[in-house]
C-alpha atoms as one frame of an Amber mdcrd trajectory, in Angstrom:
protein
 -21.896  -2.708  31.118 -18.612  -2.976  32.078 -17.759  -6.114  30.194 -18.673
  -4.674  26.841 -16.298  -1.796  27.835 -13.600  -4.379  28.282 -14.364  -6.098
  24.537 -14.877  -3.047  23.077 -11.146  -2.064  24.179  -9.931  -4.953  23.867
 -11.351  -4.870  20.548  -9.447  -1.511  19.862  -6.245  -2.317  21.288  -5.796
  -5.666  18.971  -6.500  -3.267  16.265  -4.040  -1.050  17.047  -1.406  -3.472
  17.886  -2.231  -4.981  14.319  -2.268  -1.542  12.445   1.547  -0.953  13.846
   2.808  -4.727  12.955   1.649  -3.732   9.524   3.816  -0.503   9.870   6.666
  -2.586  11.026   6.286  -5.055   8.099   5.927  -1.962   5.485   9.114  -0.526
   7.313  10.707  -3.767   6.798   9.936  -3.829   2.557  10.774  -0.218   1.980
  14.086  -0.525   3.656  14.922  -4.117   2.071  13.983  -3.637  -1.581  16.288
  -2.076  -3.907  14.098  -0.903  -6.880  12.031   2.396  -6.491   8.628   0.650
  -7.757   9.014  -1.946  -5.360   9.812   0.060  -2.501   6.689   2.421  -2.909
   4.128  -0.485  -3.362   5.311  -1.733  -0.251   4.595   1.492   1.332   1.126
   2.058  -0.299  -0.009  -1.128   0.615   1.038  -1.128   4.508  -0.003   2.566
   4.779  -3.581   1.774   3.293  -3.972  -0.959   5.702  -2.104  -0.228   8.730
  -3.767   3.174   8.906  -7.027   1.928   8.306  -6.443  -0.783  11.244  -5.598
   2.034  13.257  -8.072   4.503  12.807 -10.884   1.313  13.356  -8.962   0.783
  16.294  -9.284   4.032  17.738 -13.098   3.897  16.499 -13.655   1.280  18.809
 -11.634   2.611  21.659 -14.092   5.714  21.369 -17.081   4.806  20.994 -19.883
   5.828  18.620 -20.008   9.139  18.648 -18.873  12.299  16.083 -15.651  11.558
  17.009 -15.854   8.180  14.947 -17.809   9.651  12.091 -14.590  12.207  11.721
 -12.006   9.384  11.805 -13.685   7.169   9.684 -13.920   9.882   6.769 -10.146
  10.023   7.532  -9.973   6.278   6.395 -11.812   6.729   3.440  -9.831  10.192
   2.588  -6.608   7.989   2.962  -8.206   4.705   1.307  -9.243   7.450  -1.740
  -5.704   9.400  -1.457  -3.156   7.085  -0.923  -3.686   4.630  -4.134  -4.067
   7.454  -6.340  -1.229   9.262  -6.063   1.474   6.293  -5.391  -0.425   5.325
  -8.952   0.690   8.672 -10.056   4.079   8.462  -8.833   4.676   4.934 -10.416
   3.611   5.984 -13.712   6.422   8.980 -13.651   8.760   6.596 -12.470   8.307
   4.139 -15.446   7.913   7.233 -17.871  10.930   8.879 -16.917  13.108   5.731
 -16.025  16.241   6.155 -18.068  16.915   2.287 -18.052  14.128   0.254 -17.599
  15.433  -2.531 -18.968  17.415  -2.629 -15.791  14.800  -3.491 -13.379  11.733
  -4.886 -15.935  11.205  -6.087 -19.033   8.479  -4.662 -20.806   5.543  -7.617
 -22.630   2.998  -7.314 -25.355  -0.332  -9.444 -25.261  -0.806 -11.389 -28.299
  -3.379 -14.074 -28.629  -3.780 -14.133 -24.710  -0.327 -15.185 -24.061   2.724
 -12.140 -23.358   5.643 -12.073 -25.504   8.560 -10.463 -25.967   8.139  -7.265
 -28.195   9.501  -7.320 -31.708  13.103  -6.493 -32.116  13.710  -7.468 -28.094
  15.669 -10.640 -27.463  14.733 -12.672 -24.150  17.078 -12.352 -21.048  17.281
 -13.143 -17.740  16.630 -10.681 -15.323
């Protein structure tokens, strides 16, 4: 019995080490990119999946028991939560961006392919 004890926490603890080298990395991307948009996808995504490693983690550290029932409807509160509103936040950034043609260029589909709108001469970004 002791042995699965051992790979069950050994189980947990890569988890855990994983779920804070995604923080790191997510740390990392919100501090190094420059545009708002950029910044906050970095921290959706790493928060999404670093928490979820941790929580798992910490599931397997405890066992089965109610106390893994409540932390896994934690992950899927986050894993509902998180997407939605930084989805929210992006579209008032892009609706309320005063220069957008600063940091994107907006496209229009046309027979598949995306091309610049009408009236909008290419440029490099």
């Amino acid at each position: 019995m002791a042995v699965l004890e051992w790979i069950r926490f050994l189980a947990g603890a890569a988890l855990l080490v994983m779920g804070l080298g995604i923080f790191v990395i997510e740390m990392i991307g919100v501090f190094r990119f420059r545009y708002v948009l950029n910044r906050m996808h970095a921290a959706a995504m790493g928060d999404t999946l670093g928490i979820g490693c941790c929580m798992l983690g910490l599931i397997a550290i405890c066992g089965w028991n109610f106390t893994s029932l409540k932390l896994f409807l934690v992950i899927l509160f986050l894993w509902l939560s998180s997407p939605t509103s930084s989805h929210l936040i992006a579209r008032l950034e892009v609706t309320t961006d005063e220069e957008p043609e600063k940091h994107y260029r907006r496209m229009v589909m046309r027979d598949g392919h995306a091309v610049e709108p009408e009236g909008e001469k290419p440029r490099n970004l």
